[in-house]
Amino acid sequence: MTPFVIAYDDEQGGPLKDLTVEFTPTPRIAYKVTQPEDRDLFGVLWARVERDSVKGRPIFNAMNSERQRECMHDLLCQVCAEPASRTEDGWLFLDWRMPQDPPTWPEGSLTNMPPLCVKCARVAVKQCPHAGQFVPLRVKMPRLWGVSGTAYTWTGTTWLSNDTIPWLRYGDNSLRSVLASQLIRELRRVTIVDLPRASSQ
């Protein structure tokens, strides 16, 4: 099974020549030709994805920015793109502890991995290379927190890029120079659970 959010090797970002600087009144990066979906509700500019064919091979350690954004924003299953599992205890996420996580993990942790439906979660724990690290969570408040992406600087003749920047919270002034590629949620009111049966919500 190939997850909906996975990137393919025939997909590529839009060309840098499409970028420009606009003043609102302070400068920020923009596209020369704008589209309604270019910016999210917080005004952050998102990377565009172009695909040369439909014959590419999946890159299982990378996510397509448009599909990741869709699933994370709308709380859709990252594998099948149907509504993620939700009960009175919250949405179903599979997460694992990372070095940058707070001592309160999983409470207050950040994730770029969209939620899942029960059926796909059960497949994921059998097939994914990280399955041994997965912890099933129910999250009542998966708050939109910020983005990850690449920062761009215009030198007057070319664009300089930096893809090593940390995840940035919405409201950070640095976002004016960032082309977002992944949406980040903060997990609040979290409960560690057993993975539900396939017949569950």
JSON list of C-alpha atoms in Angstrom, two decimals, residues 18-117:
[
{"chain": "A", "resi": 18, "resn": "ASP", "atom": "CA", "xyz": [8.37, 31.89, -10.39]},
{"chain": "A", "resi": 19, "resn": "LEU", "atom": "CA", "xyz": [9.32, 33.63, -7.12]},
{"chain": "A", "resi": 20, "resn": "THR", "atom": "CA", "xyz": [9.45, 37.34, -6.48]},
{"chain": "A", "resi": 21, "resn": "VAL", "atom": "CA", "xyz": [9.44, 39.77, -3.55]},
{"chain": "A", "resi": 22, "resn": "GLU", "atom": "CA", "xyz": [6.31, 41.74, -2.70]},
{"chain": "A", "resi": 23, "resn": "PHE", "atom": "CA", "xyz": [5.82, 44.51, -0.13]},
{"chain": "A", "resi": 24, "resn": "THR", "atom": "CA", "xyz": [2.83, 44.32, 2.23]},
{"chain": "A", "resi": 25, "resn": "PRO", "atom": "CA", "xyz": [4.29, 46.84, 3.31]},
{"chain": "A", "resi": 26, "resn": "THR", "atom": "CA", "xyz": [7.20, 44.77, 4.66]},
{"chain": "A", "resi": 27, "resn": "PRO", "atom": "CA", "xyz": [8.87, 42.45, 2.12]},
{"chain": "A", "resi": 28, "resn": "ARG", "atom": "CA", "xyz": [7.91, 38.79, 1.78]},
{"chain": "A", "resi": 29, "resn": "ILE", "atom": "CA", "xyz": [8.39, 36.15, -0.89]},
{"chain": "A", "resi": 30, "resn": "ALA", "atom": "CA", "xyz": [5.55, 35.60, -3.33]},
{"chain": "A", "resi": 31, "resn": "TYR", "atom": "CA", "xyz": [4.77, 34.06, -6.69]},
{"chain": "A", "resi": 32, "resn": "LYS", "atom": "CA", "xyz": [4.80, 36.30, -9.75]},
{"chain": "A", "resi": 33, "resn": "VAL", "atom": "CA", "xyz": [1.53, 34.75, -10.87]},
{"chain": "A", "resi": 34, "resn": "THR", "atom": "CA", "xyz": [-0.64, 34.06, -7.85]},
{"chain": "A", "resi": 35, "resn": "GLN", "atom": "CA", "xyz": [-3.19, 31.33, -7.21]},
{"chain": "A", "resi": 36, "resn": "PRO", "atom": "CA", "xyz": [-5.81, 31.26, -4.41]},
{"chain": "A", "resi": 37, "resn": "GLU", "atom": "CA", "xyz": [-4.23, 28.26, -2.68]},
{"chain": "A", "resi": 38, "resn": "ASP", "atom": "CA", "xyz": [-0.70, 29.73, -2.63]},
{"chain": "A", "resi": 39, "resn": "ARG", "atom": "CA", "xyz": [-1.05, 31.02, 0.93]},
{"chain": "A", "resi": 40, "resn": "ASP", "atom": "CA", "xyz": [-2.71, 29.43, 3.92]},
{"chain": "A", "resi": 41, "resn": "LEU", "atom": "CA", "xyz": [-5.00, 31.18, 6.40]},
{"chain": "A", "resi": 42, "resn": "PHE", "atom": "CA", "xyz": [-1.95, 32.53, 8.24]},
{"chain": "A", "resi": 43, "resn": "GLY", "atom": "CA", "xyz": [-0.49, 34.10, 5.10]},
{"chain": "A", "resi": 44, "resn": "VAL", "atom": "CA", "xyz": [2.37, 31.61, 4.70]},
{"chain": "A", "resi": 45, "resn": "LEU", "atom": "CA", "xyz": [3.44, 30.86, 1.12]},
{"chain": "A", "resi": 46, "resn": "TRP", "atom": "CA", "xyz": [3.38, 27.17, 0.11]},
{"chain": "A", "resi": 47, "resn": "ALA", "atom": "CA", "xyz": [5.61, 25.27, -2.27]},
{"chain": "A", "resi": 48, "resn": "ARG", "atom": "CA", "xyz": [4.08, 24.20, -5.55]},
{"chain": "A", "resi": 49, "resn": "VAL", "atom": "CA", "xyz": [4.59, 20.68, -6.85]},
{"chain": "A", "resi": 50, "resn": "GLU", "atom": "CA", "xyz": [4.84, 19.78, -10.52]},
{"chain": "A", "resi": 51, "resn": "ARG", "atom": "CA", "xyz": [4.72, 16.25, -11.91]},
{"chain": "A", "resi": 52, "resn": "ASP", "atom": "CA", "xyz": [6.16, 15.23, -15.27]},
{"chain": "A", "resi": 53, "resn": "SER", "atom": "CA", "xyz": [4.24, 11.94, -15.53]},
{"chain": "A", "resi": 54, "resn": "VAL", "atom": "CA", "xyz": [2.19, 9.47, -13.54]},
{"chain": "A", "resi": 55, "resn": "LYS", "atom": "CA", "xyz": [4.81, 6.75, -13.74]},
{"chain": "A", "resi": 56, "resn": "GLY", "atom": "CA", "xyz": [7.09, 7.83, -10.92]},
{"chain": "A", "resi": 57, "resn": "ARG", "atom": "CA", "xyz": [8.23, 5.58, -8.11]},
{"chain": "A", "resi": 58, "resn": "PRO", "atom": "CA", "xyz": [7.21, 6.37, -4.53]},
{"chain": "A", "resi": 59, "resn": "ILE", "atom": "CA", "xyz": [9.80, 7.88, -2.19]},
{"chain": "A", "resi": 60, "resn": "PHE", "atom": "CA", "xyz": [8.70, 6.41, 1.12]},
{"chain": "A", "resi": 61, "resn": "ASN", "atom": "CA", "xyz": [10.83, 8.70, 3.29]},
{"chain": "A", "resi": 62, "resn": "ALA", "atom": "CA", "xyz": [9.41, 11.91, 1.76]},
{"chain": "A", "resi": 63, "resn": "MET", "atom": "CA", "xyz": [5.98, 13.53, 1.63]},
{"chain": "A", "resi": 64, "resn": "ASN", "atom": "CA", "xyz": [4.35, 15.53, -1.14]},
{"chain": "A", "resi": 65, "resn": "SER", "atom": "CA", "xyz": [3.81, 19.02, 0.31]},
{"chain": "A", "resi": 66, "resn": "GLU", "atom": "CA", "xyz": [0.35, 19.51, -1.20]},
{"chain": "A", "resi": 67, "resn": "ARG", "atom": "CA", "xyz": [-1.01, 16.15, -0.08]},
{"chain": "A", "resi": 68, "resn": "GLN", "atom": "CA", "xyz": [0.57, 16.39, 3.38]},
{"chain": "A", "resi": 69, "resn": "ARG", "atom": "CA", "xyz": [-0.96, 19.86, 3.81]},
{"chain": "A", "resi": 70, "resn": "GLU", "atom": "CA", "xyz": [-4.39, 18.60, 2.74]},
{"chain": "A", "resi": 71, "resn": "CYS", "atom": "CA", "xyz": [-4.38, 15.65, 5.12]},
{"chain": "A", "resi": 72, "resn": "MET", "atom": "CA", "xyz": [-2.98, 17.57, 8.07]},
{"chain": "A", "resi": 73, "resn": "HIS", "atom": "CA", "xyz": [-5.27, 20.57, 7.63]},
{"chain": "A", "resi": 74, "resn": "ASP", "atom": "CA", "xyz": [-8.46, 18.54, 7.09]},
{"chain": "A", "resi": 75, "resn": "LEU", "atom": "CA", "xyz": [-7.46, 15.72, 9.49]},
{"chain": "A", "resi": 76, "resn": "LEU", "atom": "CA", "xyz": [-7.63, 13.07, 6.80]},
{"chain": "A", "resi": 77, "resn": "CYS", "atom": "CA", "xyz": [-5.92, 9.70, 6.93]},
{"chain": "A", "resi": 78, "resn": "GLN", "atom": "CA", "xyz": [-2.41, 10.03, 5.55]},
{"chain": "A", "resi": 79, "resn": "VAL", "atom": "CA", "xyz": [-2.71, 6.67, 3.78]},
{"chain": "A", "resi": 80, "resn": "CYS", "atom": "CA", "xyz": [-6.17, 6.60, 2.15]},
{"chain": "A", "resi": 81, "resn": "ALA", "atom": "CA", "xyz": [-7.16, 10.31, 2.41]},
{"chain": "A", "resi": 82, "resn": "GLU", "atom": "CA", "xyz": [-10.50, 9.42, 3.99]},
{"chain": "A", "resi": 83, "resn": "PRO", "atom": "CA", "xyz": [-11.51, 11.07, 7.30]},
{"chain": "A", "resi": 84, "resn": "ALA", "atom": "CA", "xyz": [-9.17, 9.99, 10.10]},
{"chain": "A", "resi": 85, "resn": "SER", "atom": "CA", "xyz": [-10.48, 7.95, 13.01]},
{"chain": "A", "resi": 86, "resn": "ARG", "atom": "CA", "xyz": [-12.07, 10.07, 15.72]},
{"chain": "A", "resi": 87, "resn": "THR", "atom": "CA", "xyz": [-13.72, 9.01, 18.98]},
{"chain": "A", "resi": 88, "resn": "GLU", "atom": "CA", "xyz": [-14.63, 10.86, 22.16]},
{"chain": "A", "resi": 89, "resn": "ASP", "atom": "CA", "xyz": [-10.93, 10.58, 23.09]},
{"chain": "A", "resi": 90, "resn": "GLY", "atom": "CA", "xyz": [-9.81, 12.34, 19.91]},
{"chain": "A", "resi": 91, "resn": "TRP", "atom": "CA", "xyz": [-8.19, 11.68, 16.56]},
{"chain": "A", "resi": 92, "resn": "LEU", "atom": "CA", "xyz": [-5.90, 8.70, 16.00]},
{"chain": "A", "resi": 93, "resn": "PHE", "atom": "CA", "xyz": [-2.20, 9.44, 15.48]},
{"chain": "A", "resi": 94, "resn": "LEU", "atom": "CA", "xyz": [0.83, 7.17, 15.39]},
{"chain": "A", "resi": 95, "resn": "ASP", "atom": "CA", "xyz": [3.81, 8.95, 16.90]},
{"chain": "A", "resi": 96, "resn": "TRP", "atom": "CA", "xyz": [7.21, 8.16, 18.34]},
{"chain": "A", "resi": 97, "resn": "ARG", "atom": "CA", "xyz": [9.51, 10.03, 20.68]},
{"chain": "A", "resi": 98, "resn": "MET", "atom": "CA", "xyz": [12.06, 12.33, 19.04]},
{"chain": "A", "resi": 99, "resn": "PRO", "atom": "CA", "xyz": [15.10, 14.06, 20.58]},
{"chain": "A", "resi": 100, "resn": "GLN", "atom": "CA", "xyz": [13.46, 17.49, 20.28]},
{"chain": "A", "resi": 101, "resn": "ASP", "atom": "CA", "xyz": [10.24, 16.42, 22.01]},
{"chain": "A", "resi": 102, "resn": "PRO", "atom": "CA", "xyz": [9.35, 18.02, 25.36]},
{"chain": "A", "resi": 103, "resn": "PRO", "atom": "CA", "xyz": [9.68, 16.06, 28.65]},
{"chain": "A", "resi": 104, "resn": "THR", "atom": "CA", "xyz": [5.88, 15.90, 28.69]},
{"chain": "A", "resi": 105, "resn": "TRP", "atom": "CA", "xyz": [5.80, 13.80, 25.48]},
{"chain": "A", "resi": 106, "resn": "PRO", "atom": "CA", "xyz": [3.41, 12.95, 23.96]},
{"chain": "A", "resi": 107, "resn": "GLU", "atom": "CA", "xyz": [1.57, 15.88, 25.50]},
{"chain": "A", "resi": 108, "resn": "GLY", "atom": "CA", "xyz": [2.67, 19.09, 23.78]},
{"chain": "A", "resi": 109, "resn": "SER", "atom": "CA", "xyz": [4.75, 17.35, 21.11]},
{"chain": "A", "resi": 110, "resn": "LEU", "atom": "CA", "xyz": [4.85, 18.54, 17.51]},
{"chain": "A", "resi": 111, "resn": "THR", "atom": "CA", "xyz": [4.22, 16.32, 14.51]},
{"chain": "A", "resi": 112, "resn": "ASN", "atom": "CA", "xyz": [4.31, 16.58, 10.73]},
{"chain": "A", "resi": 113, "resn": "MET", "atom": "CA", "xyz": [2.58, 13.20, 10.36]},
{"chain": "A", "resi": 114, "resn": "PRO", "atom": "CA", "xyz": [-1.16, 13.42, 9.63]},
{"chain": "A", "resi": 115, "resn": "PRO", "atom": "CA", "xyz": [-3.60, 11.16, 11.52]},
{"chain": "A", "resi": 116, "resn": "LEU", "atom": "CA", "xyz": [-4.93, 7.83, 10.29]},
{"chain": "A", "resi": 117, "resn": "CYS", "atom": "CA", "xyz": [-8.05, 5.75, 10.05]}
]
